[in-house]
XYZ file of C-alpha atoms in Angstrom:
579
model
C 65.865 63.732 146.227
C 66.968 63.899 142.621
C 65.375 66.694 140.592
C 63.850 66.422 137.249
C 66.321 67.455 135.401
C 68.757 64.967 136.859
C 66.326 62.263 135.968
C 66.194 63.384 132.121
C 70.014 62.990 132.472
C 70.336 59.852 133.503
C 67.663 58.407 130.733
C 69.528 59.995 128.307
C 72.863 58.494 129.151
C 71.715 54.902 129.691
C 69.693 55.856 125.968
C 73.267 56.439 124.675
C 75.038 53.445 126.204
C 72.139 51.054 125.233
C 72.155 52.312 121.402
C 75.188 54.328 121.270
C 75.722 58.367 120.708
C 73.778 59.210 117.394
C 76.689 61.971 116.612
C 78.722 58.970 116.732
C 80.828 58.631 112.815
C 79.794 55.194 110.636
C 82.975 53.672 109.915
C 83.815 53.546 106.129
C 82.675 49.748 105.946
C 79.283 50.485 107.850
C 78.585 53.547 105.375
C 79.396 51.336 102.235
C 76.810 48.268 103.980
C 74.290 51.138 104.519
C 74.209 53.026 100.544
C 74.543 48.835 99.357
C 70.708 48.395 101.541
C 70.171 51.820 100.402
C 70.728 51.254 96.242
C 69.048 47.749 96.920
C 65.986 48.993 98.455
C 65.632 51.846 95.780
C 65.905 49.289 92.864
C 63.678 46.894 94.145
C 61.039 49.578 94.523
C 61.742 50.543 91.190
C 61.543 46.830 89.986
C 58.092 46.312 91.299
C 57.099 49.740 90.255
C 57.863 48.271 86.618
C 56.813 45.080 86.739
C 53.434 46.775 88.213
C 53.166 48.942 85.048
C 54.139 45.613 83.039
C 50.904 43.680 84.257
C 48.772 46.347 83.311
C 47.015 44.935 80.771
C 45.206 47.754 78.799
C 48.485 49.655 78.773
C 50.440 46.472 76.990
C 49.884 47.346 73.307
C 50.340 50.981 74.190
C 54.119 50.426 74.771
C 54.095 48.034 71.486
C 52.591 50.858 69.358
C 55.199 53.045 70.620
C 58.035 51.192 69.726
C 56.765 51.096 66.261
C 55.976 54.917 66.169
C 59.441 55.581 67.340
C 61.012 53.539 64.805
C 59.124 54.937 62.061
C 60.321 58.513 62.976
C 63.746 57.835 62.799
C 63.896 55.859 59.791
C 62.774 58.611 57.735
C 62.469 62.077 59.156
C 65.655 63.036 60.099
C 66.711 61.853 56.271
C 64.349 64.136 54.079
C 66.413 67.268 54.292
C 69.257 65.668 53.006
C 67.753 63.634 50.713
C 66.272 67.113 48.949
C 69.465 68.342 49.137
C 70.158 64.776 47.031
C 67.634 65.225 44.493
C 69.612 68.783 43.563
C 67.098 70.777 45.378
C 69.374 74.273 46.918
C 69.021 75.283 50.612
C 66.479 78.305 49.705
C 64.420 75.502 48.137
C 64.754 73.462 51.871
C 63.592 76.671 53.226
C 60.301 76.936 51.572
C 59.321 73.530 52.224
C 60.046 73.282 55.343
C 57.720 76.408 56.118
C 54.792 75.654 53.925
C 54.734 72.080 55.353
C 54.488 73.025 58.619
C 52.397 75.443 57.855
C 49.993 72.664 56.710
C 50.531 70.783 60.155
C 48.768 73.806 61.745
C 45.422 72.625 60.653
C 45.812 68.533 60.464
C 46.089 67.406 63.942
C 43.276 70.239 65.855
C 41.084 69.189 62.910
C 41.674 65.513 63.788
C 41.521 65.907 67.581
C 38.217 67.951 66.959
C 36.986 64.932 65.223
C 38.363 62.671 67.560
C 36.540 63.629 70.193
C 33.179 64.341 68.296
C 33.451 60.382 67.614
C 34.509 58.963 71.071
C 36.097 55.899 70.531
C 38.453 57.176 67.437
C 40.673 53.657 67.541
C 39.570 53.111 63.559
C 39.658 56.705 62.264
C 43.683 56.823 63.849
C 44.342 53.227 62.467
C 43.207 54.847 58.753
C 45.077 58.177 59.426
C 48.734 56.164 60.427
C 48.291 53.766 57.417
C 47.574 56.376 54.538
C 50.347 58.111 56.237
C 53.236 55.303 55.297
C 51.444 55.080 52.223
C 52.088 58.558 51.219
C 55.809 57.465 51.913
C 56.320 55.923 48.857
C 55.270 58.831 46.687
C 58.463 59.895 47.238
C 60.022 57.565 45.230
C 58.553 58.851 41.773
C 59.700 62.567 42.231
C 62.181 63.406 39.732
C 65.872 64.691 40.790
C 65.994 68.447 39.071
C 70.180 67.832 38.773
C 72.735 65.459 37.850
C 75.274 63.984 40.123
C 78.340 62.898 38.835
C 80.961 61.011 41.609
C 84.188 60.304 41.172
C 87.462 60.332 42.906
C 90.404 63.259 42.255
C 93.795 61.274 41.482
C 95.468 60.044 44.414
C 98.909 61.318 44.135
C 99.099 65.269 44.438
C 101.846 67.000 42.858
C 103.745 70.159 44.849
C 100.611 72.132 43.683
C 98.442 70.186 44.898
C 96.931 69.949 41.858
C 94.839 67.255 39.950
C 92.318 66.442 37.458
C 88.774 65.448 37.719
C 87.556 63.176 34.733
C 84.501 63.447 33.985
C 82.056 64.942 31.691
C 78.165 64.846 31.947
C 75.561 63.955 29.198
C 72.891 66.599 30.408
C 73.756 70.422 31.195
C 72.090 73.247 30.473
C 72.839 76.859 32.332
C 75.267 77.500 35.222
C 75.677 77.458 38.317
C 77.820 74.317 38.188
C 78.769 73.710 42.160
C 82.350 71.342 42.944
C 81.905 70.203 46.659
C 85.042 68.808 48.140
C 86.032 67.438 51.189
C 88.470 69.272 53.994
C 91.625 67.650 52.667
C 91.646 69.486 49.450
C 92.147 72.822 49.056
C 89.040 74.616 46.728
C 91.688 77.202 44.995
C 93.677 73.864 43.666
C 91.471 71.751 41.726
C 92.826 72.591 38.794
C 90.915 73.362 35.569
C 87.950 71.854 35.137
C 85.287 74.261 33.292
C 82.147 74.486 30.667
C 82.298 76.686 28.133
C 84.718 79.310 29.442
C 81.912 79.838 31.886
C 82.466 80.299 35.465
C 82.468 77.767 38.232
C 81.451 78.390 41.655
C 83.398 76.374 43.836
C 81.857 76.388 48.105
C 84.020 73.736 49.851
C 82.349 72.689 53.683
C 84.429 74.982 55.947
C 82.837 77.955 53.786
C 85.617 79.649 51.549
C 84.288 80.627 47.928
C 86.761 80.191 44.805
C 85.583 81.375 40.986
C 87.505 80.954 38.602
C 87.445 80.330 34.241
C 88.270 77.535 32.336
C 87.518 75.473 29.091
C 85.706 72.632 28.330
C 88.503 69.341 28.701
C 86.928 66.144 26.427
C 87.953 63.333 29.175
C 86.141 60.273 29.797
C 85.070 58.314 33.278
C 86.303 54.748 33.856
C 83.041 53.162 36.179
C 85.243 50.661 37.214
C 88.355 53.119 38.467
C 85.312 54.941 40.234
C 84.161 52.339 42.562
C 87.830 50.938 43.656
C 88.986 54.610 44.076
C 85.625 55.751 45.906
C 86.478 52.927 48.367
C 89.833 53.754 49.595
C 89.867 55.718 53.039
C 93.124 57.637 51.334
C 91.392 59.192 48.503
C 89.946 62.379 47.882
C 86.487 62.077 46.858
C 84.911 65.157 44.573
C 81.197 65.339 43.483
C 80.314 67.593 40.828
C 76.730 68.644 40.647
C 75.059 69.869 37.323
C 71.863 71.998 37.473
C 69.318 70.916 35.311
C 66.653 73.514 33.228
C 64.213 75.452 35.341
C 61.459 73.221 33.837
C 62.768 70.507 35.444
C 63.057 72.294 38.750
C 59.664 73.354 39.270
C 58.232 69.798 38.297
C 59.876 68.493 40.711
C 59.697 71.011 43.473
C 55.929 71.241 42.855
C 55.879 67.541 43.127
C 57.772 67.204 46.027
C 55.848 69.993 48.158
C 52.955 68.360 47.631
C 54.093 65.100 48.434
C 55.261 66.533 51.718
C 52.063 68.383 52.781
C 50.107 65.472 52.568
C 53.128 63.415 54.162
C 53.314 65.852 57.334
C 49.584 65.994 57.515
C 48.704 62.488 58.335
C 51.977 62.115 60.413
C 50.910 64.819 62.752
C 47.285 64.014 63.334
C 48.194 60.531 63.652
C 50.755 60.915 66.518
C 48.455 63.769 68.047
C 45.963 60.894 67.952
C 48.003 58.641 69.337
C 49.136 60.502 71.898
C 45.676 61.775 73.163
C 44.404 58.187 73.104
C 47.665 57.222 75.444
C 46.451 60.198 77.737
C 42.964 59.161 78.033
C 43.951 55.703 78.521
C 46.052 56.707 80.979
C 43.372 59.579 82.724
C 41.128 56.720 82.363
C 42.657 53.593 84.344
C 45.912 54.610 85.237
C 49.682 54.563 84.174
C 52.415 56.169 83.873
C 53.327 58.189 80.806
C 56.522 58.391 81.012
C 57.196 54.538 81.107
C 55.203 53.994 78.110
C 57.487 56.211 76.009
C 60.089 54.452 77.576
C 59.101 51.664 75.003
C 60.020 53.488 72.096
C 63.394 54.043 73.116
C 64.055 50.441 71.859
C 62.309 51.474 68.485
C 64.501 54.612 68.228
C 67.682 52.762 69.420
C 67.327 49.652 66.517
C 65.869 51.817 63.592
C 68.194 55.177 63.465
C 71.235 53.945 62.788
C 70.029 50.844 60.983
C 68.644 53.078 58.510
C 70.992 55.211 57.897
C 73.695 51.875 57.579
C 70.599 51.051 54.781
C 71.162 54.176 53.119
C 74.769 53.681 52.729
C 74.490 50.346 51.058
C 71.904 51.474 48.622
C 74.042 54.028 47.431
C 76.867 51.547 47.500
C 74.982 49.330 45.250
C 73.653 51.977 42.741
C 76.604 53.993 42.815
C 74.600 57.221 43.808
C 72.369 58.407 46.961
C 69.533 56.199 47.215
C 67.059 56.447 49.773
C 64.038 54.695 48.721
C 64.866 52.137 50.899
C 64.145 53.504 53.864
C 60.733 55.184 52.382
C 59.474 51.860 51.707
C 60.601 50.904 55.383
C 58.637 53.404 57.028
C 55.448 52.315 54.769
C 56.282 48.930 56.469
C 56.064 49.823 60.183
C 53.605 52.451 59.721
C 51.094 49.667 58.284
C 52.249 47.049 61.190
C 51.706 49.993 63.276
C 48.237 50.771 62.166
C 47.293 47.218 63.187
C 48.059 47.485 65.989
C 46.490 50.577 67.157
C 42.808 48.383 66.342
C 44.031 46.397 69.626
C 43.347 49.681 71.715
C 40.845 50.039 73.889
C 39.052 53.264 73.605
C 35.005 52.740 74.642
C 35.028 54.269 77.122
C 35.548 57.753 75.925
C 32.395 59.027 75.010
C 31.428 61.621 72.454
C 32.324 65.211 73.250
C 29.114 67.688 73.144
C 30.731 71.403 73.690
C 34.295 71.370 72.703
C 34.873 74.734 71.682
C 33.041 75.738 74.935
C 35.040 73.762 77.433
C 38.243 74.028 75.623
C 37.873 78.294 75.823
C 38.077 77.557 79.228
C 40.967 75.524 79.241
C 43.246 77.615 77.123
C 42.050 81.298 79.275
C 44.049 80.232 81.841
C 47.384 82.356 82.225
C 49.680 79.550 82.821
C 48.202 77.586 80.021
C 48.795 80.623 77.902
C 51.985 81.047 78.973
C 52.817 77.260 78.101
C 51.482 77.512 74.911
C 54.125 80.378 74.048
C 56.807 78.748 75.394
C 56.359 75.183 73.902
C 55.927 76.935 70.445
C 59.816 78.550 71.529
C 61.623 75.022 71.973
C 59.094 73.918 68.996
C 60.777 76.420 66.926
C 64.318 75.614 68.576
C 63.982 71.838 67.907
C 62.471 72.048 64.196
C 65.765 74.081 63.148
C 68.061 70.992 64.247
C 65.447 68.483 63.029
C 66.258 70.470 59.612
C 69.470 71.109 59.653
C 71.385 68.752 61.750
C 72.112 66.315 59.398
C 73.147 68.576 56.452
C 76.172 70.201 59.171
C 76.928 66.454 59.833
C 77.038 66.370 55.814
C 79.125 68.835 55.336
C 81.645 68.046 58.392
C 82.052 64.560 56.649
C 79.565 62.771 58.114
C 78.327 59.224 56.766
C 74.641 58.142 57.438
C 75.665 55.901 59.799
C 77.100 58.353 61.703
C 74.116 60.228 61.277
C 71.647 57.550 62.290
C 74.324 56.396 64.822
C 73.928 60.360 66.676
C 70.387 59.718 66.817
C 70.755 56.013 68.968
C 73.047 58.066 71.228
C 70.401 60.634 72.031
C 67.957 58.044 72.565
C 69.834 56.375 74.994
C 70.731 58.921 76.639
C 67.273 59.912 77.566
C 66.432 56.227 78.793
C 67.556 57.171 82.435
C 65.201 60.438 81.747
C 62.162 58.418 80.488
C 62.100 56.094 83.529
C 62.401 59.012 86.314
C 60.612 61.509 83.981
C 57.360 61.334 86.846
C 59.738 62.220 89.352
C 61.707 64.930 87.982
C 58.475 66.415 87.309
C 56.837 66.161 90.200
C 60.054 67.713 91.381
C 60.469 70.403 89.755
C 57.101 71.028 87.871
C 56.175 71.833 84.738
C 56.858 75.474 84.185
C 60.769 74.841 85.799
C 60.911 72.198 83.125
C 60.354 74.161 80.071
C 62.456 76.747 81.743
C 65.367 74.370 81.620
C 64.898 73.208 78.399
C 65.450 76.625 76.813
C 68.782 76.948 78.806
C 70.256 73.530 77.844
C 68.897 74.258 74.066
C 71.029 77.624 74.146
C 73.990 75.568 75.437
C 74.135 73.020 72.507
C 73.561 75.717 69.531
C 76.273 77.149 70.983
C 78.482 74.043 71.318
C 77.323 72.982 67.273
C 78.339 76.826 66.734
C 82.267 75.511 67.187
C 82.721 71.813 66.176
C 84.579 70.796 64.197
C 84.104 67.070 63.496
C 81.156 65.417 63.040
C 81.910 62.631 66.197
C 81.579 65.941 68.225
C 78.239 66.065 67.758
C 77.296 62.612 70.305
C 78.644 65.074 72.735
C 75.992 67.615 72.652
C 73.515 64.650 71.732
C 73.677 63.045 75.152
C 71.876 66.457 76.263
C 69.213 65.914 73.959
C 66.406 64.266 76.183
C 66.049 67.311 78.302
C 64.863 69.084 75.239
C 62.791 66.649 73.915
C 62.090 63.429 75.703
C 61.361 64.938 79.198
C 59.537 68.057 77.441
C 57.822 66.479 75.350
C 56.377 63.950 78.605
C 56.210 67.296 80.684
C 53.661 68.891 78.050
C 51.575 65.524 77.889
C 51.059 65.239 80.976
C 50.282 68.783 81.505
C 47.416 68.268 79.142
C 46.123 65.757 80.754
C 46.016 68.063 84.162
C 44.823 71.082 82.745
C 42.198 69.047 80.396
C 38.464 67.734 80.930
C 38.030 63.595 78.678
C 36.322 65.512 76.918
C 38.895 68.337 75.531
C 42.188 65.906 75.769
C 42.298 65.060 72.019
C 41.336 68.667 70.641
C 43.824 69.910 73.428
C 46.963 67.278 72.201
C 46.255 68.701 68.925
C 46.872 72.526 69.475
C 49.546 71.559 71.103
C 50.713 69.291 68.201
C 50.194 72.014 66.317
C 52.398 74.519 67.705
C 55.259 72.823 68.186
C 55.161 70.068 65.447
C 53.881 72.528 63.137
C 53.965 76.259 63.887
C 57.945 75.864 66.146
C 59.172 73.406 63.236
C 57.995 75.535 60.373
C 60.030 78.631 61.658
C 62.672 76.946 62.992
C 63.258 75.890 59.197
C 62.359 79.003 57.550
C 64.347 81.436 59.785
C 66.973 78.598 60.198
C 67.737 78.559 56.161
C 67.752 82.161 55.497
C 70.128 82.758 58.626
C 72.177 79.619 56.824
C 72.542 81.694 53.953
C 73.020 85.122 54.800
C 75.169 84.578 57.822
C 76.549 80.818 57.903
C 75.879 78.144 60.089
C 78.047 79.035 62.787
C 76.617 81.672 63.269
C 73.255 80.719 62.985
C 73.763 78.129 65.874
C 75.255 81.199 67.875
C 71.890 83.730 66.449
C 69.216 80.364 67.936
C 71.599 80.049 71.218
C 70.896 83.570 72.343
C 66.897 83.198 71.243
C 67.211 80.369 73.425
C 68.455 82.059 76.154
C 66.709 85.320 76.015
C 63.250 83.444 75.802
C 64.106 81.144 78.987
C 64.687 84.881 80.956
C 62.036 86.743 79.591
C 60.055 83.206 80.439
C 61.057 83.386 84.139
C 59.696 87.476 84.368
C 56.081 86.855 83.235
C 55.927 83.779 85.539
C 57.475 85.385 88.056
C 55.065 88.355 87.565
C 51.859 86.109 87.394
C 52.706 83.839 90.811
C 53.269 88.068 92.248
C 49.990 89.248 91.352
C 48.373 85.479 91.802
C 49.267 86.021 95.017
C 48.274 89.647 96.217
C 44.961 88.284 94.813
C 44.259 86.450 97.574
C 45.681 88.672 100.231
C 43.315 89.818 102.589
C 42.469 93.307 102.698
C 44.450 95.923 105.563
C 41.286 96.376 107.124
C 40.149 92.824 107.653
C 43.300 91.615 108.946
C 43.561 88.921 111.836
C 43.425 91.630 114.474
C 40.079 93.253 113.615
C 38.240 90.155 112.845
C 35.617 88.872 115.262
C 34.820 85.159 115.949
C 32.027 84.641 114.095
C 28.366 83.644 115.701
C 26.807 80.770 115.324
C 27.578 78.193 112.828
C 31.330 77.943 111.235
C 31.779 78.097 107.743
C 34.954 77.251 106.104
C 36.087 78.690 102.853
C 39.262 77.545 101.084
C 41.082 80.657 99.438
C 43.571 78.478 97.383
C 42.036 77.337 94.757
């Protein structure tokens, strides 16, 4: 009589024979059929997961209003810095606004969420808010340039010197500096003499070397028409010699400027931090996914950047100088479309917060809120340094604003892929290991930027962009809305707003500019890389520590361990420790 074990023996062979050995190796052609059924099944999934999100009707002018808001960032933002630098404005003078306005950013959008939530349904308060924003756009068009610019070409034929002659001489000077800014195929010890009343000239070319030297005034006069054919050729050597005005002048405009900016930066921030809280309670309400809605103004960013900045270059090819109130009349534009279409929302069913400052000290006690907060305000700070200073390294690499705007289409492309699977890397990893890895990849490019040398380099480090911003930026809204009571969402968006948009951007642009001037860029990028770093480690300890002692919270004493408890009498009462 066969034994048991002889039975299981035989069932297993005749399991093999019937459906073969499972150790058995695919052949190359099965493998390929099975990743092909694999990929296919994975996209359709993903295709209906889309088209689910698509039919959604109360989430259909959400993505609309996104794509607007996205292309009315990158038409202007990115562009200010550079356009104070136009207006003859110096890099300390960069430095002060772009701490004092985020300064003012600070109050705007907890003020606004406060009120948002003490209202309910906000929908016509943040249509107001985004249109007096554009509006405020154009005030930039009236504020006075505190320097002349005069362009011209240097001679195209170099002697063995290397030496030529810039023709030009300006109608309005008053006291020096006088600054020559050349590009890298000249050389800043060679241009010859060129000099106003025997006083000195200051001559910084881009890679950093300094040259003063003495000269004489030269009476020479400036053919317009030589100009513009010169200025065109890719084989010329283009010069720009910049002319301070009177310190009159200066603070008029800087005055002017500032203010224009506060109240700029104020309305921007409350109405995105409006925006955005509305999109979370939407979302907290019926359902959605957050990261797909952004994924909407990807298109936005993709059209507008580099469409502006190709704008820019043929207004200043038309009016033979830098000319940027294009694009400020651009952004009024899609910021009023935009404000349209935010009345289409659907927000009734929020109702009108009662304690806010109550529920939201409950919110922002807990530790790993806390420790978010810090940490946000980090890549805030990281972020608002390139957001300032980007484009003028791009500038003085050689960069055209198309190349400019074109950098900024390459990071948003690259962080389509992100957008889309942004729920699932998150759910992956979590929040905290998310901020965590921003910090590291933000540490990598400042040090890349530290040693470029041409501007093209720069799409490199842009492709890892959306890991710094796109996927934290979706990581800390959703967070919110986890963390956050209806109630509290709006007031919550805007501390967070606050801290990065504001608080992180304002130092990232005040410690950014004096670091700029004291030390270089180069350095600077290398100074941010190890903040970067040193914050993500010193991150990973206190969370570390919190999950240790989070932990031996809920560890049961010595003395009531398993072994000396008793089963209980009569009725069984379940507690759960994890809360």
């Amino acid at each position: 009589m066969p034994s048991i074990s002889d039975c299981l023996e035989k069932k297993s062979r005749n399991h093999k024979e019937e459906n073969g050995h499972p150790l058995k190796a695919l052949s190359s052609k099965e493998k390929a059929k099975v990743s092909i059924k694999s990929a296919s099944k994975t996209v359709q999934r993903g295709c209906h997961w889309f088209w689910k999100d698509m039919k959604k009707r109360h989430l259909l002018w959400v993505k609309v209003i996104f794509l607007f808001q996205s292309a009315s960032l990158v038409a202007l933002y990115p562009y200010l810095t550079i356009h104070m630098r136009s207006l003859g404005f110096a890099i300390e003078d960069t430095a002060i606004v772009n701490s004092a306005v985020p300064l003012a950013d600070v109050f705007g959008p907890p003020i606004a969420g406060f009120l948002a939530d003490k209202i309910g349904n906000f929908r016509m308060f943040m249509a107001v808010v985004t249109f007096l924003n554009g509006a405020a756009s154009l005030l930039l068009l009236v504020i006075p340039a505190v320097k002349t610019d005069l362009e011209m070409c240097c001679q195209g034929r170099l002697n063995e010197t290397a030496t030529t002659n810039l023709e030009c001489v300006p109608r309005d000077w008053s006291e020096p500096p006088w600054t020559i800014l050349t590009t890298d195929d000249i050389n800043v010890s060679s241009m010859g003499t060129l000099a106003v009343h025997s006083r000195d000239f200051r001559c910084n070319d881009p890679q950093g070397a300094l040259s003063t030297f003495k000269a004489h005034l030269v009476h020479l006069s400036v053919n317009q028409t030589r100009f513009h054919e010169c200025a065109q050729s890719d084989h010329m050597t283009s010069c720009r010699v910049s002319v301070n005005k009177n310190w009159q002048d200066w603070s008029t405009s800087f005055a002017s400027y500032l203010g224009v900016r506060v109240l700029l930066d104020i309305l921007r921030a409350s109405s995105l931090m409006l925006f955005e809280g509305a999109v979370v309670v939407i979302i907290k309400e019926h359902g959605g996914d957050y990261g797909l809605q952004k994924l909407f103004g990807t298109a936005g960013a993709v059209i507008f950047s580099p469409l502006a900045g190709k704008i820019i270059d043929w207004s200043s090819y038309r009016s033979g100088r830098e000319d940027y109130s294009a694009v400020f009349i651009l952004y009024f534009i899609i910021r009023a479309i935009t404000s349209l279409l935010i009345l289409k929302l659907s927000l009734g069913f929020k109702p009108p917060a009662k304690k806010v400052f109550k529920n939201l000290t409950k919110v922002l006690c807990k530790p790993n809120v806390l420790a978010y907060l810090v940490s946000f305000l980090t890549a805030g700070l990281l972020w608002g340094f390139l957001e300032t200073f980007l484009f003028w390294f791009m500038e003085d690499l050689g960069a055209t604003k198309f190349l400019m705007g074109l950098s900024l289409a390459v990071g948003t492309l690259a962080g389509v892929p992100v957008t889309i699977f942004s729920r699932v890397i998150i759910s992956k990893l979590g929040h905290h290991f998310v901020i965590l890895t921003t910090l590291v990849i933000y540490s990598c490019r400042m040090l890349g930027y530290s040693f470029i040398q041409e501007p093209k380099m720069v799409f490199v480090l842009e492709f890892l962009k959306p890991l710094c911003t796109t996927l934290l930026i979706i990581s800390a809204m959703t967070f919110v809305k986890d963390v956050s009571t209806l109630t509290t969402v709006a007031t919550m968006e805007g501390i967070f707003g606050s801290l990065y948009f504001g608080v992180g951007r304002g130092l990232g642009g005040l410690i950014g500019a004096y670091s700029w001037e004291l030390i270089g860029p180069r350095l600077t990028f290398q100074l941010l890389s190890t903040l970067a770093m040193g914050s993500g480690v010193f991150y990973s300890i206190i969370m570390l520590a919190h999950r240790k002692l989070r932990s031996n919270k809920y560890k049961l004493p010595h003395s009531q361990s398993t072994n000396d408890v008793h089963p209980p009498v009569g009725p069984t009462v379940h507690s759960k420790v994890n809360d």
